[in-house]
GROMACS .gro file of C-alpha atoms in nm:
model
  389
    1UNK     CA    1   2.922  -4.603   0.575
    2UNK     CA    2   2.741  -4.373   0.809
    3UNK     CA    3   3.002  -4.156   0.847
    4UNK     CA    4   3.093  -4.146   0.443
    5UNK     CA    5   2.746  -4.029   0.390
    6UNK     CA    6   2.776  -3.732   0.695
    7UNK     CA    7   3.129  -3.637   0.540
    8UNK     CA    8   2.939  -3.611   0.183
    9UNK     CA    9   2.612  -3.412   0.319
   10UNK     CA   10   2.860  -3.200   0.527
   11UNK     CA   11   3.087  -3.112   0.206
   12UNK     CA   12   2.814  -3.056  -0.020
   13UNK     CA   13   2.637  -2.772   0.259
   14UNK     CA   14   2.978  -2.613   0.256
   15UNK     CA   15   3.012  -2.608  -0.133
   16UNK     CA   16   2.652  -2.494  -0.180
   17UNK     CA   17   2.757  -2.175   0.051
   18UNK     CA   18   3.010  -2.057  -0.063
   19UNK     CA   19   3.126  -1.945  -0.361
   20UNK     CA   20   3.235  -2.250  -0.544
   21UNK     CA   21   2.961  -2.300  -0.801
   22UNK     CA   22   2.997  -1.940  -0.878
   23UNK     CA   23   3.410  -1.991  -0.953
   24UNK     CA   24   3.335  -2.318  -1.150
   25UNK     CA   25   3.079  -2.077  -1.377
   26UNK     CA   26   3.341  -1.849  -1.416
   27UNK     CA   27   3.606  -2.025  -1.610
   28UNK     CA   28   3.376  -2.203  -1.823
   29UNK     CA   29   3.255  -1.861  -1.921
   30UNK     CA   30   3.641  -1.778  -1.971
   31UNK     CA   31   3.700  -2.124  -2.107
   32UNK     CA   32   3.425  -2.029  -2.446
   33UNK     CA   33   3.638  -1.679  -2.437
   34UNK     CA   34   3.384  -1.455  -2.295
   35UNK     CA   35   3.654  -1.309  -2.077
   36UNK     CA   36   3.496  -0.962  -1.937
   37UNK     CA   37   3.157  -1.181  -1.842
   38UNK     CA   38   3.334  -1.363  -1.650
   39UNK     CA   39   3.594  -1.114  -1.458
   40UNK     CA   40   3.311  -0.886  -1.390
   41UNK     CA   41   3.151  -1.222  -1.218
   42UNK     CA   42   3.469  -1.282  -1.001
   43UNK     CA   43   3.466  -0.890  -0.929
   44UNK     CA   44   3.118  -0.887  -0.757
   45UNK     CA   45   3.192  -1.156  -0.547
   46UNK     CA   46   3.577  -0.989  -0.427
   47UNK     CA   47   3.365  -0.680  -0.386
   48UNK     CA   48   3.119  -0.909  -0.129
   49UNK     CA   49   3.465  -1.076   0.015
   50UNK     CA   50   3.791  -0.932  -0.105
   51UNK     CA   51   3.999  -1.227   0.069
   52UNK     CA   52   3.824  -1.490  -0.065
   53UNK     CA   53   4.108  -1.690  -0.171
   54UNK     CA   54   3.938  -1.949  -0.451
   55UNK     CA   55   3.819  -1.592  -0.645
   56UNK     CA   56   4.163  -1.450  -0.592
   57UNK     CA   57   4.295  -1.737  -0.735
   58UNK     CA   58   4.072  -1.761  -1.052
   59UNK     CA   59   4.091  -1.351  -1.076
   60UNK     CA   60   4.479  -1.400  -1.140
   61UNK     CA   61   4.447  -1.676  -1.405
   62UNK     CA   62   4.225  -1.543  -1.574
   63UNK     CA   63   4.264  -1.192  -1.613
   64UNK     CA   64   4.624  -1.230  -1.802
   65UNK     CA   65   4.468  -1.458  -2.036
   66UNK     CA   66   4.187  -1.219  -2.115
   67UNK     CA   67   4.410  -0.910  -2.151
   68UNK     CA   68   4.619  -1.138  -2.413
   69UNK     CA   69   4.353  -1.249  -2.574
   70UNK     CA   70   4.220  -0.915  -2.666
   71UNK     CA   71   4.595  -0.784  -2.715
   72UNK     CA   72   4.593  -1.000  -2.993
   73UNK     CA   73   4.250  -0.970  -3.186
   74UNK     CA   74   4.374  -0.589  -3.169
   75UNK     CA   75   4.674  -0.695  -3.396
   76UNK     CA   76   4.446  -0.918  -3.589
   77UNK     CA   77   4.259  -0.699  -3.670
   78UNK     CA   78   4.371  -0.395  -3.729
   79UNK     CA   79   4.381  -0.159  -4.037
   80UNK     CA   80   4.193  -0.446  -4.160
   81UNK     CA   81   3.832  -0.533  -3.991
   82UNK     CA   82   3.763  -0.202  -3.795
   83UNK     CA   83   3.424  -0.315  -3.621
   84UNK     CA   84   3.567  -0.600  -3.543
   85UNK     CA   85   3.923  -0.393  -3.411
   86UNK     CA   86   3.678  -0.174  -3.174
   87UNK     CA   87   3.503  -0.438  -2.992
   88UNK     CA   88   3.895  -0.551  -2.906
   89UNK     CA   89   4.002  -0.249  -2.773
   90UNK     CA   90   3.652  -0.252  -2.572
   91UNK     CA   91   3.702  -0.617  -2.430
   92UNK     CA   92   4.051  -0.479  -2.369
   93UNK     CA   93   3.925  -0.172  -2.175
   94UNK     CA   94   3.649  -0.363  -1.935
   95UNK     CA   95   3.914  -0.613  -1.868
   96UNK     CA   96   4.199  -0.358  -1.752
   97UNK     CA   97   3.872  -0.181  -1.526
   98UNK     CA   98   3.792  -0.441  -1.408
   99UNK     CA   99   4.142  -0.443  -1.210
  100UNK     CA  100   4.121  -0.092  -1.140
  101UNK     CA  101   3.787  -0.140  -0.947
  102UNK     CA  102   3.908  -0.424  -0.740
  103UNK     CA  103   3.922  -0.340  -0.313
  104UNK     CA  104   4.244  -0.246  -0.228
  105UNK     CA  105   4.286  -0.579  -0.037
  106UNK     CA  106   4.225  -0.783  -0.316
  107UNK     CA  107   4.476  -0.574  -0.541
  108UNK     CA  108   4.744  -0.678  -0.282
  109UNK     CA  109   4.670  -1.073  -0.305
  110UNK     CA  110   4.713  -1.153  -0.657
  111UNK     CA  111   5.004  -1.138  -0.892
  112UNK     CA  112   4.901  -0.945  -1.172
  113UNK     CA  113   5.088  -0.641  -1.330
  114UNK     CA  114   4.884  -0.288  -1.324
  115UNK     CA  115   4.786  -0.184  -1.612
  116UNK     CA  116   4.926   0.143  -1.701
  117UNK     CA  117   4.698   0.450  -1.645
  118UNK     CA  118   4.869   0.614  -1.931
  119UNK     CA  119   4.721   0.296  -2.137
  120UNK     CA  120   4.414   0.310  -2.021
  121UNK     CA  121   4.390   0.660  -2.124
  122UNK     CA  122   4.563   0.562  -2.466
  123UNK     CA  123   4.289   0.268  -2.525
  124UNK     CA  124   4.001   0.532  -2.469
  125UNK     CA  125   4.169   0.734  -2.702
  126UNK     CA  126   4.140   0.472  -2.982
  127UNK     CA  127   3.838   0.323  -2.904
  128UNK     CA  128   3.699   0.691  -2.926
  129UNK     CA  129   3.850   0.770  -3.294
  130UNK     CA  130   3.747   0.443  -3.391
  131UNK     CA  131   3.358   0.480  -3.284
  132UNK     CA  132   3.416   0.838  -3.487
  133UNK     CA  133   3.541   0.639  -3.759
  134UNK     CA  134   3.283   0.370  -3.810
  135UNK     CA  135   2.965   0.635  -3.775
  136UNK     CA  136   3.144   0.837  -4.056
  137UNK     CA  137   3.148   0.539  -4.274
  138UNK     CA  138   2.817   0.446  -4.242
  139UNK     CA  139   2.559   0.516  -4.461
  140UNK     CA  140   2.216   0.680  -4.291
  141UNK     CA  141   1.930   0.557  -4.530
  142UNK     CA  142   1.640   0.531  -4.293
  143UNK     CA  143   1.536   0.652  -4.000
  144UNK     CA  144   1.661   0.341  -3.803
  145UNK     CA  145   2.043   0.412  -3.993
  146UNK     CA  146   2.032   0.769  -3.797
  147UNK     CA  147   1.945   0.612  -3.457
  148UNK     CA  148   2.214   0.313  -3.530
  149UNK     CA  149   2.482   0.658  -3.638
  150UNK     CA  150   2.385   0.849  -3.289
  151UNK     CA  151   2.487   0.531  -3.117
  152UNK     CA  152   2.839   0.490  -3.282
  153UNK     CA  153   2.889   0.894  -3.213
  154UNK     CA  154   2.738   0.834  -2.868
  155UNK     CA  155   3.037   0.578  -2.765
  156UNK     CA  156   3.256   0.790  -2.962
  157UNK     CA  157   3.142   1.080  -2.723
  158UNK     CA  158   3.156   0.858  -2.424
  159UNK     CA  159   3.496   0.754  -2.492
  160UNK     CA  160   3.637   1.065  -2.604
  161UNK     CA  161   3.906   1.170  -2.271
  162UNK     CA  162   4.066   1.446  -2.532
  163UNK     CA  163   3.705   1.624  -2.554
  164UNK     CA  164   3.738   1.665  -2.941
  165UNK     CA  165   3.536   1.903  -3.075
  166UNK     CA  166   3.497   1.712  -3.420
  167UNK     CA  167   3.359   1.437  -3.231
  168UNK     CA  168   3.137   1.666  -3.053
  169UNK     CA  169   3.026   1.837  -3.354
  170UNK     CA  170   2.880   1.506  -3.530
  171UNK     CA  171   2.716   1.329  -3.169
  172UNK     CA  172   2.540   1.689  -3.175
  173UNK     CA  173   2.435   1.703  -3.523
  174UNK     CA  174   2.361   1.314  -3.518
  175UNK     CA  175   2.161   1.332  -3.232
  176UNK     CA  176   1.930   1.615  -3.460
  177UNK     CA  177   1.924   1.350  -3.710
  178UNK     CA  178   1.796   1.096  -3.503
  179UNK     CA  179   1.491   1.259  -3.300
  180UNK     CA  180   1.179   1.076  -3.307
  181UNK     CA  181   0.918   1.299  -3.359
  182UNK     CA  182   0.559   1.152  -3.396
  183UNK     CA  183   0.292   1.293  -3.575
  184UNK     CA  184   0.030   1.079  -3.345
  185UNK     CA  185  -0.284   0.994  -3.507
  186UNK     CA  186  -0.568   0.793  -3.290
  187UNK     CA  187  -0.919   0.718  -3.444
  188UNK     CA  188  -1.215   0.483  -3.290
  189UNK     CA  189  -1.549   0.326  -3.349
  190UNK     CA  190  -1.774   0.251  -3.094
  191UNK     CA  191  -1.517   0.324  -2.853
  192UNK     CA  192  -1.620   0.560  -2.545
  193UNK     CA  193  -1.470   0.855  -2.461
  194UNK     CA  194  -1.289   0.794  -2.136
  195UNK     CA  195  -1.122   0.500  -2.273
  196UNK     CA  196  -0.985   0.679  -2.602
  197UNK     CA  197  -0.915   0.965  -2.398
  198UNK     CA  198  -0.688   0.710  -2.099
  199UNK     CA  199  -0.552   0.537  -2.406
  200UNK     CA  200  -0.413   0.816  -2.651
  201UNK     CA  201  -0.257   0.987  -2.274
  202UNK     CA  202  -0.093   0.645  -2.225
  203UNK     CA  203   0.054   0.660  -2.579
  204UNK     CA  204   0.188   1.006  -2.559
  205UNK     CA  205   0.349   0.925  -2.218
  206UNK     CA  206   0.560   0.634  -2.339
  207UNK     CA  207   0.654   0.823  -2.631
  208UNK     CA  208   0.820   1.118  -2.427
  209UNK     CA  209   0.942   0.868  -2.220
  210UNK     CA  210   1.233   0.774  -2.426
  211UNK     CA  211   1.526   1.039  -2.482
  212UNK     CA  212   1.476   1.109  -2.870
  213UNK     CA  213   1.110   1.075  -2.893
  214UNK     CA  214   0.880   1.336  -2.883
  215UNK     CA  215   0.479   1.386  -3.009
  216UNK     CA  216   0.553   1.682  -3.240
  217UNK     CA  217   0.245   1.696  -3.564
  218UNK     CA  218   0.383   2.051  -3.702
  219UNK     CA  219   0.777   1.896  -3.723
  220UNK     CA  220   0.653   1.547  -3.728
  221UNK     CA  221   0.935   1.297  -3.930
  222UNK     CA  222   0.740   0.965  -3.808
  223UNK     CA  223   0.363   0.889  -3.868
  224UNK     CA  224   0.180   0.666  -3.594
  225UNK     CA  225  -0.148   0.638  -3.620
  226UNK     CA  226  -0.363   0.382  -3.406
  227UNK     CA  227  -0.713   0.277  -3.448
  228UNK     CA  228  -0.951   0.144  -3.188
  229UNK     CA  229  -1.273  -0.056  -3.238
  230UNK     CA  230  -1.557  -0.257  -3.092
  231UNK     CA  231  -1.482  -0.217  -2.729
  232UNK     CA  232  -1.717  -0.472  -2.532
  233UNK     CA  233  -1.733  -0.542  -2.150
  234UNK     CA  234  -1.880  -0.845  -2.081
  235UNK     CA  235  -2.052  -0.869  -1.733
  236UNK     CA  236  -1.947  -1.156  -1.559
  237UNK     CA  237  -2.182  -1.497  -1.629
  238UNK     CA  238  -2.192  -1.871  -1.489
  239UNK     CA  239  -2.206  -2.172  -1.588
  240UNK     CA  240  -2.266  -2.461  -1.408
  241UNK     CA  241  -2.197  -2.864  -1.444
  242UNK     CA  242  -2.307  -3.094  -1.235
  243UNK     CA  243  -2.229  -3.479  -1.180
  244UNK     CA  244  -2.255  -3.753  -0.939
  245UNK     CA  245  -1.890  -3.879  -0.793
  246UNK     CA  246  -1.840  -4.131  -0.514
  247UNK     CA  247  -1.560  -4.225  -0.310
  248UNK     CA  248  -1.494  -4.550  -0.053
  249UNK     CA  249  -1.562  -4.531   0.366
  250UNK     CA  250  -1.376  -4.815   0.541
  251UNK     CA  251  -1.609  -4.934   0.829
  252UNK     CA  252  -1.654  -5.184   1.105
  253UNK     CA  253  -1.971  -5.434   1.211
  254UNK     CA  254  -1.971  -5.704   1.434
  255UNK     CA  255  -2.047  -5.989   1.313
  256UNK     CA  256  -2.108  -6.420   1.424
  257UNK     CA  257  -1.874  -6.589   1.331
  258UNK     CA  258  -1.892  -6.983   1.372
  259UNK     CA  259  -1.582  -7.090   1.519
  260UNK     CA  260  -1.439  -7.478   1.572
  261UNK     CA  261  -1.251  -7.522   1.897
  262UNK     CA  262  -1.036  -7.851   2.071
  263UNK     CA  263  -1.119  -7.929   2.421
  264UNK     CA  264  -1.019  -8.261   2.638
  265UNK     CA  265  -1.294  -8.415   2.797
  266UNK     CA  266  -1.243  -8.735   2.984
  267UNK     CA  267  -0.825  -8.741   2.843
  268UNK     CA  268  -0.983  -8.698   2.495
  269UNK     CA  269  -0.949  -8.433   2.230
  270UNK     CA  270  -1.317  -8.300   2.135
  271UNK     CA  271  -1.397  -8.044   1.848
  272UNK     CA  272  -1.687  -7.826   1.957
  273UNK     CA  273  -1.883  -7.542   1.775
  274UNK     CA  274  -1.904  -7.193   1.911
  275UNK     CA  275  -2.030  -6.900   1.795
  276UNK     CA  276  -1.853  -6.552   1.868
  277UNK     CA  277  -1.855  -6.203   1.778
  278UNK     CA  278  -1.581  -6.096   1.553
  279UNK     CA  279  -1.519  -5.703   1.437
  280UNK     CA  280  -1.473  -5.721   1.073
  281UNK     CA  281  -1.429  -5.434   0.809
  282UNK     CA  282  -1.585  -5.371   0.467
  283UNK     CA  283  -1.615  -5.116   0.279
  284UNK     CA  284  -1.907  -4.892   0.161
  285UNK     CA  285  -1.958  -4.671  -0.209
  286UNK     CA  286  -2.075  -4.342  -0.102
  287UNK     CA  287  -2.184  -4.139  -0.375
  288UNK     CA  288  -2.253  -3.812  -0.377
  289UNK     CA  289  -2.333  -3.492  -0.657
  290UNK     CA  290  -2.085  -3.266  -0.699
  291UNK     CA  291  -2.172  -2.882  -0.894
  292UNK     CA  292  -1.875  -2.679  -1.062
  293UNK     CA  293  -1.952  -2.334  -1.149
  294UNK     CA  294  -1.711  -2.119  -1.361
  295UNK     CA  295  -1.731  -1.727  -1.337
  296UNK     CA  296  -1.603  -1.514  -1.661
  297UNK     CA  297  -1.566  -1.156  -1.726
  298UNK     CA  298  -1.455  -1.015  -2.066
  299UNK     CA  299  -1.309  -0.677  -2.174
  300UNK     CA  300  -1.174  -0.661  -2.547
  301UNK     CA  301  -1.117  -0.400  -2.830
  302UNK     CA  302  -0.959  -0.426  -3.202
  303UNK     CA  303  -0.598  -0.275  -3.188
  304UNK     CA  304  -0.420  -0.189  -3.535
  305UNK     CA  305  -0.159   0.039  -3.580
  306UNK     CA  306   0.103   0.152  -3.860
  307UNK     CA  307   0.481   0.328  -3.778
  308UNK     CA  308   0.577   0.446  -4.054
  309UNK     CA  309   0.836   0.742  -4.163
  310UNK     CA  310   0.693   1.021  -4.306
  311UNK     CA  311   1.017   1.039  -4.593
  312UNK     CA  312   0.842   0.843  -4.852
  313UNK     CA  313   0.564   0.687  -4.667
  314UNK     CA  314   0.859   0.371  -4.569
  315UNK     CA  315   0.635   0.087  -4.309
  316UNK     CA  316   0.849   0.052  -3.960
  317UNK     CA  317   0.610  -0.155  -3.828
  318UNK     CA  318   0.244  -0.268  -3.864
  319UNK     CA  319  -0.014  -0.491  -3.700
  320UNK     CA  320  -0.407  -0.543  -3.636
  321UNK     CA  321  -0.517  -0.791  -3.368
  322UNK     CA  322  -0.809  -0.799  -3.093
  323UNK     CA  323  -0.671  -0.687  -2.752
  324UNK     CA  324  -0.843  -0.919  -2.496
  325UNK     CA  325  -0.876  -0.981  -2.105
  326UNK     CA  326  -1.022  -1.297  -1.978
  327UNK     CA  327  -1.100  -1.344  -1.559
  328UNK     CA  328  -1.202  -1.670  -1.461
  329UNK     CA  329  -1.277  -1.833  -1.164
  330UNK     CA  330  -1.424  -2.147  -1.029
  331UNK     CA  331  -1.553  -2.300  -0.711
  332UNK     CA  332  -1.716  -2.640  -0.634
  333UNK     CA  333  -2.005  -2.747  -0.393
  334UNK     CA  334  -2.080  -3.088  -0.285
  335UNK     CA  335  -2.393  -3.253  -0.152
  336UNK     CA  336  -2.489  -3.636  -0.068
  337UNK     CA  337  -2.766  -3.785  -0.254
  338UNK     CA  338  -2.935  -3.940  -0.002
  339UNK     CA  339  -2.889  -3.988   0.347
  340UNK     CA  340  -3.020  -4.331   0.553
  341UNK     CA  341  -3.018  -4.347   0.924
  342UNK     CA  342  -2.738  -4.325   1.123
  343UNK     CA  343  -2.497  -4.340   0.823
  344UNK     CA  344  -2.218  -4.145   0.826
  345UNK     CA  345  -2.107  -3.924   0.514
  346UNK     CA  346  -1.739  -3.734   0.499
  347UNK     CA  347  -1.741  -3.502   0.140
  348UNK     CA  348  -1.523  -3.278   0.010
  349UNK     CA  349  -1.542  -2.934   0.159
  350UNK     CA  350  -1.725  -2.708  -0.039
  351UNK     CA  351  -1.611  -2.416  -0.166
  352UNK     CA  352  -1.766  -2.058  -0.116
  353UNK     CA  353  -1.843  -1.849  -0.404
  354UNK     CA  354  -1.521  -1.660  -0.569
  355UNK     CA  355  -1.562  -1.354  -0.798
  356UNK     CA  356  -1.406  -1.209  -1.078
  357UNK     CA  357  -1.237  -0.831  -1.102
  358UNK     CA  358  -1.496  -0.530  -1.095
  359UNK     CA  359  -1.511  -0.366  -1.427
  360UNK     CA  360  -1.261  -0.099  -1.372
  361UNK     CA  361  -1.005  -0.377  -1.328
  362UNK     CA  362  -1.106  -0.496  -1.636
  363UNK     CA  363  -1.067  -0.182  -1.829
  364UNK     CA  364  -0.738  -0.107  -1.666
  365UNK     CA  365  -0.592  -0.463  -1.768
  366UNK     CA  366  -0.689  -0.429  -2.132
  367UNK     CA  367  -0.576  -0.066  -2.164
  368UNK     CA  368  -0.233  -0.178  -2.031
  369UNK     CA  369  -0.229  -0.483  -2.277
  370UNK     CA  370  -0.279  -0.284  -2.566
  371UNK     CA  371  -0.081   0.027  -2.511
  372UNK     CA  372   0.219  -0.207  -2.397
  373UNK     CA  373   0.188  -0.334  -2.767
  374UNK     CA  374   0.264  -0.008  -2.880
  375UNK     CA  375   0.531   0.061  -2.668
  376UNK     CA  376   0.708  -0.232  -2.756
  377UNK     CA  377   0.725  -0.135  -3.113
  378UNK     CA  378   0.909   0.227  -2.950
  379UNK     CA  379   1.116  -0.007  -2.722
  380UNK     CA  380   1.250  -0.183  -3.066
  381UNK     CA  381   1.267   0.136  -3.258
  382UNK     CA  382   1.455   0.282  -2.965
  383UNK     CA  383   1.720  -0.003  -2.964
  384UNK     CA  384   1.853   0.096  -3.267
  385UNK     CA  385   2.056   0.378  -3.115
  386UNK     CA  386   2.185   0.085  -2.840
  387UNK     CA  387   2.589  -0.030  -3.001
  388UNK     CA  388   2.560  -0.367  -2.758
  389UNK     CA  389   2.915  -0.442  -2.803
   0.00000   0.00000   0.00000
């Protein structure tokens, strides 16, 4: 039995480091048909190990199911669903790179046929004209439509090994279409200066920060205006409750005991009385009051905000909410309530006094909180141009 259980903690140390858990992952990814999720999975580990023979192994069953998969949904679908015809030939492309960008040792261990360069080249080719394809077809109503048309042109553009100056032409003139620029608009009550001032810098940062956006009032196709209200720092206060709490000391005391005994006297069993000492424990309540104080701090504003495009005054996105930053912290102290002679008291350790962050902290993590709220609404604007496929 002993040596069952050695054999199954030995096997299970050897599983856990290697790369075993990370195969098994694999083909159930490639078992719900996510094939290029899980080949680029075996990839990183033949990049780590190009011998290691269980990847090898799953590399070569896998991949020719995945590249026949895809062949087909490109028949499927073709001349008749062309979205749906472009994310094949895509799935078809990662899959053949995925090969291609194998070490050279782990080429020459598996059984699978090259792809063609000349296909590769030829699947580019497609996948371009079909990226050109879809962002001719669609329809640009909004401002989000031209960032979702840049990003068809942009994979058309990425794809495009011919260099085609028609596909050129429209990622260029798309890209036109699609710049953000903000006419920025930042109002306050009973806000001071140096915070409006680090806040509407924030704003304007994050805004150049992403590759169509730009703060432009004279040009402006996008209205954001931001107002900021109320803004309160609250120095920190305490507040303090107090109770009594006890807890239970084991002790010892000798005590007389009266204790019965046999003795012979004379060839005759005799029961005598004696009295001894005897050690005996008991146990003792010792109560004691304990005092919790809690430290806050508070820095807080009103935040409210409307993205809108300036073409026909159309809402992007809106909200109003209070920004806030609470610090807390606590500590406890402990003390007996009384203390007798020669008694012996063991309390909790008290705790020495903890304190909150200085008010510069405080103003930092609230200016962060609430210009992060309007640079997730960018983020989401910006993801429009993003073709996840």
């Amino acid at each position: 039995m002993k040596r069952k259980i050695i054999f199954l903690l030995t096997l299970i140390l050897i599983l856990s480091s290697c790369t075993y858990f990370q195969v098994r992952d694999a083909y159930k990814t490639a078992e719900k048909g996510d094939y290029t999720k899980s080949l680029y999975s075996l990839l990183e580990i033949l990049k780590n190990d190009p011998n290691d023979r269980r990847t090898l192994d799953a590399f070569e069953l896998i991949y020719p199911e995945g590249e026949r998969s895809y062949y087909n949904n490109i028949e499927r679908t073709k001349d008749r669903d062309i979205e749906g015809y472009t994310k094949a030939l895509l799935n078809l492309l990662r899959v053949q790179e995925t090969y291609y960008a194998l070490p050279e040792a782990s080429k020459n261990q598996i059984a699978i046929i090259k792809p063609p360069f000349e296909e590769q080249t030829s699947i580019k080719r497609e996948t371009s004209d079909s990226f050109y394809k879809i962002g001719n077809n669609f329809l640009a109503t909004n401002y989000e439509d031209k960032l979702r048309k840049f990003g068809f042109y942009s994979e058309a553009k990425k794809y495009n090994v011919d260099n085609r100056k028609d596909i050129l032409n429209k990622y260029n003139e798309s890209r036109k279409n699609a710049e953000g620029r903000f006419n920025l608009e930042i109002s306050r009550s009973r806000v001071n200066d140096q915070f409006f001032s680090r806040f509407r810098t924030a704003v304007q940062n994050d805004i150049k920060s992403y590759p169509l956006f730009s703060v432009n009032r004279e040009r402006a196709n996008l209205d954001l205006k931001i107002d900021l209200e109320n803004f309160k720092y609250i120095p920190p206060t305490v507040q303090m409750f107090s109770g009594i709490d006890s807890y239970f000391e084991t002790r010892t005391r000798t005590v007389i005991k009266r204790v019965v005994v046999e003795e012979v006297v004379n060839g005759q069993i005799v029961e005598k009385v004696k009295y001894v000492p005897v050690q005996e424990e008991y146990e003792v309540e010792i109560f004691y009051r304990y005092e919790r104080y809690v430290k806050t701090t508070v820095a807080e504003y009103g935040l409210s905000y409307i993205l809108s495009e300036k073409k026909g005054n159309r809402e992007i996105a809106s909200d109003s909410k209070t920004i806030r930053y609470v610090d807390e912290v606590a500590w406890t102290r402990y003390c007996p309530l009384r203390i007798l002679p020669r008694d012996m008291y063991r309390f909790p350790v008290s705790e020495p006094e903890r304190f909150v962050m200085r008010k510069n902290e405080m103003i930092n993590k609230v200016l962060d909180i609430g210009t992060s709220e309007i640079n997730n609404q960018l983020e989401k604007l910006d993801s429009n141009r993003i073709i996840g496929w």
